[in-house]
CSV table of N, CA and C in Angstrom, one decimal:
chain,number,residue,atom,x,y,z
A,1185,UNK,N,8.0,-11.1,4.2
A,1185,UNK,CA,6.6,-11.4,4.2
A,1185,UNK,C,6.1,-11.0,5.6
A,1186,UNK,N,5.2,-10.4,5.3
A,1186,UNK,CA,4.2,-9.9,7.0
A,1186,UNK,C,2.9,-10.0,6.6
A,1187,UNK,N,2.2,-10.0,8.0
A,1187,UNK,CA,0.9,-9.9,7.8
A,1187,UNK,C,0.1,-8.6,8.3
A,1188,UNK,N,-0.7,-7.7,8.2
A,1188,UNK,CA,-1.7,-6.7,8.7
A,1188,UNK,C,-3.0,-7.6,8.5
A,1189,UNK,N,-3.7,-6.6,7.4
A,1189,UNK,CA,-4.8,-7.0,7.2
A,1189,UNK,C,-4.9,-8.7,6.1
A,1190,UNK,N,-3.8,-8.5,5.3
A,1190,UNK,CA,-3.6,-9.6,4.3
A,1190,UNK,C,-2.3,-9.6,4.3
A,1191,UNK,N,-2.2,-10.8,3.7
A,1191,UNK,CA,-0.6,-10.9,3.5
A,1191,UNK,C,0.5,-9.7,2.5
A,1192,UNK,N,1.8,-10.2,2.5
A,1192,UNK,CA,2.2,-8.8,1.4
A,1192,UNK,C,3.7,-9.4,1.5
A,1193,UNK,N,4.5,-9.1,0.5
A,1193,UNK,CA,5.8,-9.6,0.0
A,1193,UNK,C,6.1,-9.3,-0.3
A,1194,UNK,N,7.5,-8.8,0.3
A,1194,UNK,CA,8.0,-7.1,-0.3
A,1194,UNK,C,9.7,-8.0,-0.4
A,1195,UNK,N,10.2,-8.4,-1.6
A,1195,UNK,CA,11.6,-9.2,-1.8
A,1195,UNK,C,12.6,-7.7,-1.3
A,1196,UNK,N,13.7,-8.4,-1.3
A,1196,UNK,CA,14.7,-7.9,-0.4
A,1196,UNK,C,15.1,-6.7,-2.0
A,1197,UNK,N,16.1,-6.1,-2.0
A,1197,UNK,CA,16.5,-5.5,-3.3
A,1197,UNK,C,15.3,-5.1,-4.4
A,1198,UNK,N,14.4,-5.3,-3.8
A,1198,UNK,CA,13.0,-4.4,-5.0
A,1198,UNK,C,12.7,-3.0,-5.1
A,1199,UNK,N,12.1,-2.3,-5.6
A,1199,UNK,CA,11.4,-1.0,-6.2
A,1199,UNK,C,10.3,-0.9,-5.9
A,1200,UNK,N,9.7,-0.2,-4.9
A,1200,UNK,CA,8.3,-0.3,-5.1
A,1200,UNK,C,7.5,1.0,-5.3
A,1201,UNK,N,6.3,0.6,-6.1
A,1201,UNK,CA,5.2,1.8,-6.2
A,1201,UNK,C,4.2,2.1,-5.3
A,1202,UNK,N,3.9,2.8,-4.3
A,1202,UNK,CA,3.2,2.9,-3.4
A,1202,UNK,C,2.7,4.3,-3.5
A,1203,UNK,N,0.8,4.1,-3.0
A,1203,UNK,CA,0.1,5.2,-2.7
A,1203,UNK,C,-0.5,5.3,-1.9
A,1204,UNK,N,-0.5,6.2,-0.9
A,1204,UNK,CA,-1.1,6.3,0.1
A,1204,UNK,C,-2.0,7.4,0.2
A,1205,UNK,N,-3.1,7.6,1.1
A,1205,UNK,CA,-4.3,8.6,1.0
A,1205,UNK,C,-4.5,9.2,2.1
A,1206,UNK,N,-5.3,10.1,1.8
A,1206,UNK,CA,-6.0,10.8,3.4
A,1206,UNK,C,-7.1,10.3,3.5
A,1207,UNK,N,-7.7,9.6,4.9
A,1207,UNK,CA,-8.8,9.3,5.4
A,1207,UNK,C,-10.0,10.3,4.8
A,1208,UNK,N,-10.7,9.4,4.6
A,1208,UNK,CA,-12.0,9.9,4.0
A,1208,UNK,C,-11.8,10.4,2.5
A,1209,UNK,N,-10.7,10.4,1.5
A,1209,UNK,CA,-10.8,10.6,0.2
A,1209,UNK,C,-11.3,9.9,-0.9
A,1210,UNK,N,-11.6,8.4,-0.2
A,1210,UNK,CA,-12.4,7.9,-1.0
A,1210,UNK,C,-14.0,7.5,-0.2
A,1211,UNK,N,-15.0,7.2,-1.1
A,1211,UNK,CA,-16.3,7.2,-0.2
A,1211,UNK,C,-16.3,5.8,0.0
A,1212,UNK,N,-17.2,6.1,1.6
A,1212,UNK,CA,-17.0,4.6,2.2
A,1212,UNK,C,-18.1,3.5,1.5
A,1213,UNK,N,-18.9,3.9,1.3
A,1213,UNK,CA,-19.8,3.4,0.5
A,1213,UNK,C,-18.9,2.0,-0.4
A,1214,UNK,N,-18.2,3.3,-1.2
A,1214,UNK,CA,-17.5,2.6,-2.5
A,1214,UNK,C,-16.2,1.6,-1.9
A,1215,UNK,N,-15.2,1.9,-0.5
A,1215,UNK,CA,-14.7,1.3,0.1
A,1215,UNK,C,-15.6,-0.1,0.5
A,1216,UNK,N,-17.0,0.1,0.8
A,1216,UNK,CA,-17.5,-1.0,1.5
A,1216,UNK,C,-17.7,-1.9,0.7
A,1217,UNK,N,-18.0,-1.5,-0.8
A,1217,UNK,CA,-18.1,-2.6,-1.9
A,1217,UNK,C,-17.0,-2.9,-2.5
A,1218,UNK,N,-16.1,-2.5,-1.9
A,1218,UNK,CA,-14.8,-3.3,-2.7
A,1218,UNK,C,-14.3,-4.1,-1.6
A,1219,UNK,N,-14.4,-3.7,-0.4
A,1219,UNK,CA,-14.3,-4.9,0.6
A,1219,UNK,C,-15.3,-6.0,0.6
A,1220,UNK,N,-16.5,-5.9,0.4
A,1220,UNK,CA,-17.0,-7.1,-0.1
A,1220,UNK,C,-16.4,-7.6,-1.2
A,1221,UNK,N,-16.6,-7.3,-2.3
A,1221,UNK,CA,-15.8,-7.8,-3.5
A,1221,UNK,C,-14.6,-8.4,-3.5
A,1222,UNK,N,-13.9,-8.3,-2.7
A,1222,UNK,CA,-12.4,-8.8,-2.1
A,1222,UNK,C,-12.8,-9.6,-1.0
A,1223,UNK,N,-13.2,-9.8,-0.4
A,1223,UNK,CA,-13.8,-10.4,0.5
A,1223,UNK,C,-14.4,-11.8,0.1
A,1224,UNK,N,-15.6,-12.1,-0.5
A,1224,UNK,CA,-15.8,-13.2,-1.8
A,1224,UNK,C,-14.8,-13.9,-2.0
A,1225,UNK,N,-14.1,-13.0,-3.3
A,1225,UNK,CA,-12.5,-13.1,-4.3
A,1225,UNK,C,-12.0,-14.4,-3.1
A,1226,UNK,N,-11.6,-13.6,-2.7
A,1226,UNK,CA,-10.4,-14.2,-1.7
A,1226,UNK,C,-10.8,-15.5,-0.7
A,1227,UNK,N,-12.4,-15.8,-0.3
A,1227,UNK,CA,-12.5,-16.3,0.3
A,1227,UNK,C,-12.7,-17.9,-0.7
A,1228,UNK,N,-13.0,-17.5,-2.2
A,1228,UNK,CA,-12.9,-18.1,-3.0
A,1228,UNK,C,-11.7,-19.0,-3.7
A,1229,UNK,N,-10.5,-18.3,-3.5
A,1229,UNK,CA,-9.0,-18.2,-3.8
A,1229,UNK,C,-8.8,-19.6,-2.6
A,1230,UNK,N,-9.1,-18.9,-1.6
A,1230,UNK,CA,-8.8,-19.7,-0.4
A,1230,UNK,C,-9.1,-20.9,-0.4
A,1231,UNK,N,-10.6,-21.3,-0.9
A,1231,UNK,CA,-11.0,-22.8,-1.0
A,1231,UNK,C,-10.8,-23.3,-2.1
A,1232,UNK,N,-10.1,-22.6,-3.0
A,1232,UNK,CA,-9.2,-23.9,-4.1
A,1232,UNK,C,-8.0,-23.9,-3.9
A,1233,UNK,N,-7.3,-23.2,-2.9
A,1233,UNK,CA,-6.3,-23.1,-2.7
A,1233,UNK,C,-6.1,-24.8,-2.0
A,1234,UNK,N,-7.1,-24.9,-1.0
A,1234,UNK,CA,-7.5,-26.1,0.0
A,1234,UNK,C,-7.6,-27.0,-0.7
A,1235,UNK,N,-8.3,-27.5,-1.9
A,1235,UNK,CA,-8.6,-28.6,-2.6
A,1235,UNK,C,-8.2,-29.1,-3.2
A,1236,UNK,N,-6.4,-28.5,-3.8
A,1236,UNK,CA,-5.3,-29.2,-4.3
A,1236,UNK,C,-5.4,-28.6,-5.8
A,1237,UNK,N,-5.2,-29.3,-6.7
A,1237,UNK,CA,-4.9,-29.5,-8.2
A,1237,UNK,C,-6.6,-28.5,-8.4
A,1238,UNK,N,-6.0,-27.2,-9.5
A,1238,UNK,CA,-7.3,-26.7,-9.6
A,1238,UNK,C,-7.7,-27.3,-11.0
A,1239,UNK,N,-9.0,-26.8,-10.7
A,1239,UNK,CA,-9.9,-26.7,-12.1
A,1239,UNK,C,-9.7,-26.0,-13.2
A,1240,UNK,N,-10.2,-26.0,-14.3
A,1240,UNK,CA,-10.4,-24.7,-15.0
A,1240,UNK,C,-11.3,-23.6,-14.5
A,1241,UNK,N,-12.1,-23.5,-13.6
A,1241,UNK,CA,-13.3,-23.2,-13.1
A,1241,UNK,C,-12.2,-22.1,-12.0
A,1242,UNK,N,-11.3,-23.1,-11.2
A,1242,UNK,CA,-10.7,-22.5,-10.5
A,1242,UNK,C,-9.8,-21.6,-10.7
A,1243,UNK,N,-8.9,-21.7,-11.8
A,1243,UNK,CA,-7.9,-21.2,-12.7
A,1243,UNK,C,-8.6,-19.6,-12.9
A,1244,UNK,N,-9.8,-19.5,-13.2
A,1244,UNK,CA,-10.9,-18.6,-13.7
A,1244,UNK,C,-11.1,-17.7,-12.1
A,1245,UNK,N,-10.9,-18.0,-10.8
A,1245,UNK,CA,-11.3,-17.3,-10.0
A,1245,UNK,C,-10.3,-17.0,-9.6
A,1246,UNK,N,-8.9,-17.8,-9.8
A,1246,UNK,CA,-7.5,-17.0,-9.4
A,1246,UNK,C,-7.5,-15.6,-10.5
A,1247,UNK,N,-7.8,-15.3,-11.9
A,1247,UNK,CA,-7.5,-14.6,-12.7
A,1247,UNK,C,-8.7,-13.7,-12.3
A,1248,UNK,N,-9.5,-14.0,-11.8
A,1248,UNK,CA,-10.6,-12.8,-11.6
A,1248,UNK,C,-10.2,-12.1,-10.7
A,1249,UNK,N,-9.6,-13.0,-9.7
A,1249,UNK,CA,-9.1,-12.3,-8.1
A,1249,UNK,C,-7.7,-11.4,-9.3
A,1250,UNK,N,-6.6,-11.0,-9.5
A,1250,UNK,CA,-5.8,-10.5,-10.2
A,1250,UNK,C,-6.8,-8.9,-10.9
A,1251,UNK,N,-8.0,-9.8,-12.2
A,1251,UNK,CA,-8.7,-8.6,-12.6
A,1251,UNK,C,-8.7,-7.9,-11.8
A,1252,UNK,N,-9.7,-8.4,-10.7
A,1252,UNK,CA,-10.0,-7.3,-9.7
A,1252,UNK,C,-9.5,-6.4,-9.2
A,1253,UNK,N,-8.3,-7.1,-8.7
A,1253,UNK,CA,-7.4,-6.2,-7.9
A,1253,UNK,C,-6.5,-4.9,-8.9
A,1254,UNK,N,-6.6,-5.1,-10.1
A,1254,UNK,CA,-6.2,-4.2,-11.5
A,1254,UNK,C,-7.5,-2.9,-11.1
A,1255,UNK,N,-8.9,-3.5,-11.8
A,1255,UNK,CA,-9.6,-2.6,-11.8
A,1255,UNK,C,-9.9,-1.6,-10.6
A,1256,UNK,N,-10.1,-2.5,-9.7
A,1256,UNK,CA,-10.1,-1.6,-8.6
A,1256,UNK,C,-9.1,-0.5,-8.2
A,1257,UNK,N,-7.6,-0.8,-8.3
A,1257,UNK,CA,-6.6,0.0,-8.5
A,1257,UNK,C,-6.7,1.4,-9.6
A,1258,UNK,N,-7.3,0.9,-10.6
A,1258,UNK,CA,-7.9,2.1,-11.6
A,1258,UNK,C,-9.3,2.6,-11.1
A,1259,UNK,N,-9.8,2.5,-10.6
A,1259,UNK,CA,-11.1,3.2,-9.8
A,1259,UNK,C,-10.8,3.7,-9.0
A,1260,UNK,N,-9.8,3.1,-7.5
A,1260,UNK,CA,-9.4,4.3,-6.5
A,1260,UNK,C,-8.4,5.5,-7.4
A,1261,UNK,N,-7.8,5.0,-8.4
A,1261,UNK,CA,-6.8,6.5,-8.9
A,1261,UNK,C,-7.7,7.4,-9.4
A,1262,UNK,N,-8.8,6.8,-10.4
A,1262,UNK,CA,-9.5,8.0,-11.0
A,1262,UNK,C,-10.5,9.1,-9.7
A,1263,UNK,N,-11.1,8.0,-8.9
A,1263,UNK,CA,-11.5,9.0,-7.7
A,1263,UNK,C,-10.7,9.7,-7.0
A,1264,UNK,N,-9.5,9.6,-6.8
A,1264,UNK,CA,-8.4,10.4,-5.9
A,1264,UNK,C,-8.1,11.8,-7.2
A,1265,UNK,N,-7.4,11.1,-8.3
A,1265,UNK,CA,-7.4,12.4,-9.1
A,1265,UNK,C,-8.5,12.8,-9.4
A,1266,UNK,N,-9.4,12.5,-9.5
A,1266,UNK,CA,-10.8,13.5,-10.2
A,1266,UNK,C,-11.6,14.4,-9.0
A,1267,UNK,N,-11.6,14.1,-7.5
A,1267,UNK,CA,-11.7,14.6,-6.3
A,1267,UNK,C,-12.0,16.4,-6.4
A,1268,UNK,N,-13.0,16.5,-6.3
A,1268,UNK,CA,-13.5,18.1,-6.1
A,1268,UNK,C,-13.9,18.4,-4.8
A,1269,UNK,N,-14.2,17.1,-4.1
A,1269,UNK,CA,-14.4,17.4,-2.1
A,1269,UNK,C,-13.8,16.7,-1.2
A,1270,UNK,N,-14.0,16.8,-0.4
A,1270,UNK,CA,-13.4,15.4,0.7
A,1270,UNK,C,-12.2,16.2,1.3
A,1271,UNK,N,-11.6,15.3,1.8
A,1271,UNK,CA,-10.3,16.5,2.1
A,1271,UNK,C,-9.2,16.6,1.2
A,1272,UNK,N,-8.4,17.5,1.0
A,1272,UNK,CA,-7.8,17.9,0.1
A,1272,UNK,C,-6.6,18.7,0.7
A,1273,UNK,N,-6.3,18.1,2.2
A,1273,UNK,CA,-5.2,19.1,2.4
A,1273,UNK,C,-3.4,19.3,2.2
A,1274,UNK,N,-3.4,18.2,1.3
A,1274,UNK,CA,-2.2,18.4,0.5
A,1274,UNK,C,-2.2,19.3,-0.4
A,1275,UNK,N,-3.3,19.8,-0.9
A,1275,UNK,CA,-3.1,20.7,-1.8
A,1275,UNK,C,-2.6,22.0,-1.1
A,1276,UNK,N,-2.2,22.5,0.5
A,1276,UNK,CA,-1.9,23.4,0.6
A,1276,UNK,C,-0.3,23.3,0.7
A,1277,UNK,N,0.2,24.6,1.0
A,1277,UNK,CA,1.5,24.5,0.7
A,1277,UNK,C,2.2,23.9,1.9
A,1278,UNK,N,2.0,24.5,2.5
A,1278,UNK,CA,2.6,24.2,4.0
A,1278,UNK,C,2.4,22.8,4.4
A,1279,UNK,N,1.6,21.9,4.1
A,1279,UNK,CA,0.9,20.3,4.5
A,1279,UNK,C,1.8,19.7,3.6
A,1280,UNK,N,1.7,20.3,2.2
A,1280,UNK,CA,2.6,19.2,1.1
A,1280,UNK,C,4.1,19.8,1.2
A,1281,UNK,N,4.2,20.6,1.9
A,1281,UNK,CA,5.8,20.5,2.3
A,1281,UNK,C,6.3,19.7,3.1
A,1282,UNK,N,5.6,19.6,4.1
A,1282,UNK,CA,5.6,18.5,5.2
A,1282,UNK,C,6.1,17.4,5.1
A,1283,UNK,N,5.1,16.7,4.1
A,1283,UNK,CA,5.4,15.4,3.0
A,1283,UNK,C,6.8,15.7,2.3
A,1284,UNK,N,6.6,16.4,1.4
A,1284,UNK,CA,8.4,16.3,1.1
A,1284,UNK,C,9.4,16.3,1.5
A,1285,UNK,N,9.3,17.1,2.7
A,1285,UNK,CA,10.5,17.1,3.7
A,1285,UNK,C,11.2,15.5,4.3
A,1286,UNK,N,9.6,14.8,4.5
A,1286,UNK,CA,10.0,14.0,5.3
A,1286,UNK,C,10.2,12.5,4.7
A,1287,UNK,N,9.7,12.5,3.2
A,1287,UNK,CA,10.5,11.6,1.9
A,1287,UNK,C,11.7,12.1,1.6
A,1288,UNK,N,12.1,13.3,1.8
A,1288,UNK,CA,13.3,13.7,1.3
A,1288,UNK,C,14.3,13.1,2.7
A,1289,UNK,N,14.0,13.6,4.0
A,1289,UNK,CA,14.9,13.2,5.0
A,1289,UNK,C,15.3,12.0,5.0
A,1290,UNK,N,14.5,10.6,4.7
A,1290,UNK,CA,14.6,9.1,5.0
A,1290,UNK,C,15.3,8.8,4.1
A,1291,UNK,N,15.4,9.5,2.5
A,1291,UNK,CA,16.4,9.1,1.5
A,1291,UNK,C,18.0,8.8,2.0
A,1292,UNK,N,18.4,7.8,1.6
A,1292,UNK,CA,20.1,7.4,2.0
A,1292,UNK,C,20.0,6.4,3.2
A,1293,UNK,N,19.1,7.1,4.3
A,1293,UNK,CA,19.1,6.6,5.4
A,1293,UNK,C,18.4,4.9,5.4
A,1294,UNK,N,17.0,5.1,5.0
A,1294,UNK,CA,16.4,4.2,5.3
A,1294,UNK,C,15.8,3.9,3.6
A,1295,UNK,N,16.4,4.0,2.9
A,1295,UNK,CA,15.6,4.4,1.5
A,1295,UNK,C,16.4,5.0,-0.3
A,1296,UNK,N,16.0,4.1,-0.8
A,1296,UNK,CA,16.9,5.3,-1.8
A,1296,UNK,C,15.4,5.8,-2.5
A,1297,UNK,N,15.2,7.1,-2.3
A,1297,UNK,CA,13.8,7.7,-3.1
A,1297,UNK,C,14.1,7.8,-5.0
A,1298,UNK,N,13.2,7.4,-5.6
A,1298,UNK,CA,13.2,7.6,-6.8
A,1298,UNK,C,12.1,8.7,-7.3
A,1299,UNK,N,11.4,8.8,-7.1
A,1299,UNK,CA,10.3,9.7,-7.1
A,1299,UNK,C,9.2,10.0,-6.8
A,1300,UNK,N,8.5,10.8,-6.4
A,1300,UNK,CA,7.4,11.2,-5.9
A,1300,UNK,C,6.1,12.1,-6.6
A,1301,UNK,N,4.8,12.1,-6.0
A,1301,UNK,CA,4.1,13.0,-6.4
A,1301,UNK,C,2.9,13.6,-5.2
A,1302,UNK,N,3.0,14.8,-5.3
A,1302,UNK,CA,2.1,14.7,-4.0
A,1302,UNK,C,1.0,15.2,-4.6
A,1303,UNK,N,0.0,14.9,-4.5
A,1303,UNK,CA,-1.5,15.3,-5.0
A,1303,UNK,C,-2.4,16.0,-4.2
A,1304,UNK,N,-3.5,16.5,-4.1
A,1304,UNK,CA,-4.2,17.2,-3.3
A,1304,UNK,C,-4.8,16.2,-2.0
A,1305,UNK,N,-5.4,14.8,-2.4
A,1305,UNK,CA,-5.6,13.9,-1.4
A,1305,UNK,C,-4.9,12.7,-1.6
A,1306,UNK,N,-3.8,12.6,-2.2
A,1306,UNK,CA,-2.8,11.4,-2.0
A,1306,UNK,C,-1.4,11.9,-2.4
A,1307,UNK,N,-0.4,10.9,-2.1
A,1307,UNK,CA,0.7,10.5,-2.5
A,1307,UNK,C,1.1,9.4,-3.4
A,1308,UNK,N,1.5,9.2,-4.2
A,1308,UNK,CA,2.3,8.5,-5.1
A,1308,UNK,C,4.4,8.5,-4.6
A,1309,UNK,N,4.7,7.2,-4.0
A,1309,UNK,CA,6.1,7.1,-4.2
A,1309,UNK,C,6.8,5.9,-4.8
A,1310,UNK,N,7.6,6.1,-5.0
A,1310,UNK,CA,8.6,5.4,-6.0
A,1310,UNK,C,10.0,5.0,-5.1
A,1311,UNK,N,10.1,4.0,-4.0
A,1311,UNK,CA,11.5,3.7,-3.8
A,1311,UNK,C,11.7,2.8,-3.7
A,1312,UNK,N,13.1,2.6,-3.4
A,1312,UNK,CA,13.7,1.3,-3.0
A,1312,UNK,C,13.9,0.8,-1.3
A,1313,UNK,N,13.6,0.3,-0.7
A,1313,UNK,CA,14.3,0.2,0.7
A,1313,UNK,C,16.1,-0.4,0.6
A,1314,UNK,N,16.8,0.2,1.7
A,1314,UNK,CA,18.0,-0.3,1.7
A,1314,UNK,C,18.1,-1.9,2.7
A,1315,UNK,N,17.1,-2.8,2.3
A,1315,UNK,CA,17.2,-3.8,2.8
A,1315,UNK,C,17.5,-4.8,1.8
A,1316,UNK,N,18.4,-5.7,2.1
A,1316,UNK,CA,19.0,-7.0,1.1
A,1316,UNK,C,18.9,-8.1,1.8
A,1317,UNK,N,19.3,-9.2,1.0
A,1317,UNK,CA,19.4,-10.4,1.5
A,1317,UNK,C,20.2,-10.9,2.6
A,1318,UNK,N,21.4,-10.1,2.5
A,1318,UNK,CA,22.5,-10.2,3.4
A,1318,UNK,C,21.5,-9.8,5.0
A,1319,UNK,N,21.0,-8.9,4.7
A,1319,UNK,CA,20.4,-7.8,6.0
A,1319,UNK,C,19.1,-9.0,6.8
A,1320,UNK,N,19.1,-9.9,6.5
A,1320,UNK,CA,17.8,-10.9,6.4
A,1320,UNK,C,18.7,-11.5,7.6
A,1321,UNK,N,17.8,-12.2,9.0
A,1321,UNK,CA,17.8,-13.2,9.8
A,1321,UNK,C,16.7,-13.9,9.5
A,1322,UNK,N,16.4,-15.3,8.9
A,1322,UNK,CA,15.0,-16.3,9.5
A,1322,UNK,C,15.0,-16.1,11.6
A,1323,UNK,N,13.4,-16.4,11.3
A,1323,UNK,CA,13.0,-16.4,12.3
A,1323,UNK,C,12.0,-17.9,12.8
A,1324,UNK,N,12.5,-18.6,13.5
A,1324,UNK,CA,12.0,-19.8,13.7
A,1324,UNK,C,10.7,-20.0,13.6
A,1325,UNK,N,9.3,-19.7,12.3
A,1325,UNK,CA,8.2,-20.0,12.8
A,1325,UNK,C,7.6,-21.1,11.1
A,1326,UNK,N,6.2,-21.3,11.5
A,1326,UNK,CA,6.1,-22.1,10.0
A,1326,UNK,C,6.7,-20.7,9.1
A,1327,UNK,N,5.9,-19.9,9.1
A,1327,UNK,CA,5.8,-18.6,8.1
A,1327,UNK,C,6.8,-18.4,7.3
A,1328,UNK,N,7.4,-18.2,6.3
A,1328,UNK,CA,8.6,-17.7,6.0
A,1328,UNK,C,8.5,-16.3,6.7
A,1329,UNK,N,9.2,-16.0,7.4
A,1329,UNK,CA,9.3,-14.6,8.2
A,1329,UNK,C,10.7,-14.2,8.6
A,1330,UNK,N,10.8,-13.0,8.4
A,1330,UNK,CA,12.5,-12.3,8.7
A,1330,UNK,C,12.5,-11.2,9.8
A,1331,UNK,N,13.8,-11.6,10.4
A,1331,UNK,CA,13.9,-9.8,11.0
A,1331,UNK,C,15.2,-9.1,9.8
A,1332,UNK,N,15.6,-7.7,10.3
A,1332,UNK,CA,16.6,-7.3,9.5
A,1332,UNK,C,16.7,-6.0,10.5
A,1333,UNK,N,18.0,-5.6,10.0
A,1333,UNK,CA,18.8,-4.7,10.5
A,1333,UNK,C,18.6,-3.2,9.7
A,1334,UNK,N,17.7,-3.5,8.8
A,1334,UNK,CA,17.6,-2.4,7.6
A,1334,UNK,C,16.2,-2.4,8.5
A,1335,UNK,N,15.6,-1.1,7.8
A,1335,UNK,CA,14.2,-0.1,7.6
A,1335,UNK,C,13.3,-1.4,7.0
A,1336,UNK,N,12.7,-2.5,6.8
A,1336,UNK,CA,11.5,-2.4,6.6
A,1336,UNK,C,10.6,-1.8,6.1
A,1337,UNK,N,9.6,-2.4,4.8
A,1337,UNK,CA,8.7,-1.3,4.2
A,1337,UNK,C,7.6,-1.2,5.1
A,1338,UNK,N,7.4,-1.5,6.3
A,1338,UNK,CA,6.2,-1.2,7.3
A,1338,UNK,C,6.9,-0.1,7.8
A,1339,UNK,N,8.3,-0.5,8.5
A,1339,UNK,CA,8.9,0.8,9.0
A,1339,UNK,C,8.8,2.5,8.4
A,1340,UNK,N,8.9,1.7,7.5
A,1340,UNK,CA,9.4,3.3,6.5
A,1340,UNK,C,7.9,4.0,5.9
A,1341,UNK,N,7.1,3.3,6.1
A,1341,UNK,CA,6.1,3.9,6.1
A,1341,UNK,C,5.2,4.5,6.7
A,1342,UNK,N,5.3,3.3,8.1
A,1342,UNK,CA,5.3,4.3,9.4
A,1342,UNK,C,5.9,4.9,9.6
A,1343,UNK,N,7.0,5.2,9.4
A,1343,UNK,CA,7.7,6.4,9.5
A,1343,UNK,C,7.8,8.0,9.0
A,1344,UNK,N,7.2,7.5,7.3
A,1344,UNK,CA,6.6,8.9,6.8
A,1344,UNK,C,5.2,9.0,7.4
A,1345,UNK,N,4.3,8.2,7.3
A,1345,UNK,CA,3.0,8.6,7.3
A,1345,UNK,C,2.6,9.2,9.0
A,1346,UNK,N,3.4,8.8,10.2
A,1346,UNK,CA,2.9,8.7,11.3
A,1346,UNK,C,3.5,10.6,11.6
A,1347,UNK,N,4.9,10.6,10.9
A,1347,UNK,CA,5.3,12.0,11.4
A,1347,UNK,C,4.8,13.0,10.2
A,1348,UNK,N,4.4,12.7,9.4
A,1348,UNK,CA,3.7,13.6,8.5
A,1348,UNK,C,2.8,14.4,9.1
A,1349,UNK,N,1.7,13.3,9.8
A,1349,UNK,CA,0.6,13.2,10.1
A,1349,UNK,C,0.6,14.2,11.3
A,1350,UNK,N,1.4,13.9,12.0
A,1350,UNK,CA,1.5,15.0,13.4
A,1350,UNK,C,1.9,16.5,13.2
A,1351,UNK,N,2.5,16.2,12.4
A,1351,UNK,CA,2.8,17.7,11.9
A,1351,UNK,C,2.0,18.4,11.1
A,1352,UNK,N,1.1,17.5,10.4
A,1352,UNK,CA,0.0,18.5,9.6
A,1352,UNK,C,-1.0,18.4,10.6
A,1353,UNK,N,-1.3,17.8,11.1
A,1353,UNK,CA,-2.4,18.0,12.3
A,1353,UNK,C,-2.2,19.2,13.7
A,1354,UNK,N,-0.9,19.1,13.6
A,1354,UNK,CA,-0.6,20.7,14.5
A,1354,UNK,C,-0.9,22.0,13.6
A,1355,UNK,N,-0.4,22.0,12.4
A,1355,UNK,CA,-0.9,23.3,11.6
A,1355,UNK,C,-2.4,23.3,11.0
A,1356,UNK,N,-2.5,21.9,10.9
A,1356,UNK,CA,-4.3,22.2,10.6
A,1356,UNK,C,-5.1,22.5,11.8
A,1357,UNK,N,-4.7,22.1,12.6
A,1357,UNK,CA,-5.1,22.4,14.5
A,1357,UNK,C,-6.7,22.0,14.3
């Protein structure tokens, strides 16, 4: 369990689906209304969270907060795949090699890769981290919070995304 922007819970021995984008492929507009939208949700989630024993009323705004986060997931995919502008520089060869290379290098190490997709303005990946329960220390705070000796799914993502990124930004110059 970590925090960034929101919380997130990535279990030790999991699979995960993960997509990540290039800045500016989706419109901010449409970013701005789903942060509000989430924003609400969640602030709403929050105060029945606070009041104990929910309602039906409440029950109704945990499941909305879920819809949401469904639909909106199918709205950023159709805009990334249906994409005619914006940037698009995975679509060249040399940028989306980049990406492969550097999903392919982390595999064994920090990762077992199951699959991938690279698209013109995103990625789609499919792995597992080599982190377990064994690889877990608690860390003395309220939070349930861990360190570990393994890669991390923050690590490993900063890890592809940060050295991707440098390397297509030297050949995009």
């Amino acid at each position: 369990f970590y925090e960034r922007n929101r919380p997130h819970i990535h279990p030790p021995d999991s699979v995960l689906f993960v997509t990540f984008r290039l800045a500016g492929s989706v419109p901010k507009t449409l970013l701005e209304q789903y942060k509000a939208e989430r924003g609400w949700l969640e602030h709403e989630v929050g105060r029945i969270s606070r009041k104990g024993d929910p309602k039906p009323t409440d029950v109704d705004h945990l499941n909305r907060l879920k819809e949401f986060q469904r639909i909106w997931f199918g709205r950023f995919e159709k805009i990334l795949d249906s994409a005619n502008d914006g940037p698009m520089w995975l679509a060249q060869r040399e940028i989306r090699q980049v990406v492969a290379d550097k999903l392919d290098e982390g595999d064994k190490e920090k990762y077992r890769l199951d699959a991938y997709s690279i698209m013109s303005n995103h990625v789609h990946v499919v792995f597992k981290p080599n982190i377990s329960e064994r690889d877990l220390s608690p860390l003395g705070t309220l939070k349930p919070r861990f360190v570990s000796t393994q890669s991390t799914y923050a690590e490993i993502m900063q890890g592809i995304k940060g050295a991707t990124a440098r390397k297509s930004n030297l050949i995009l110059q």
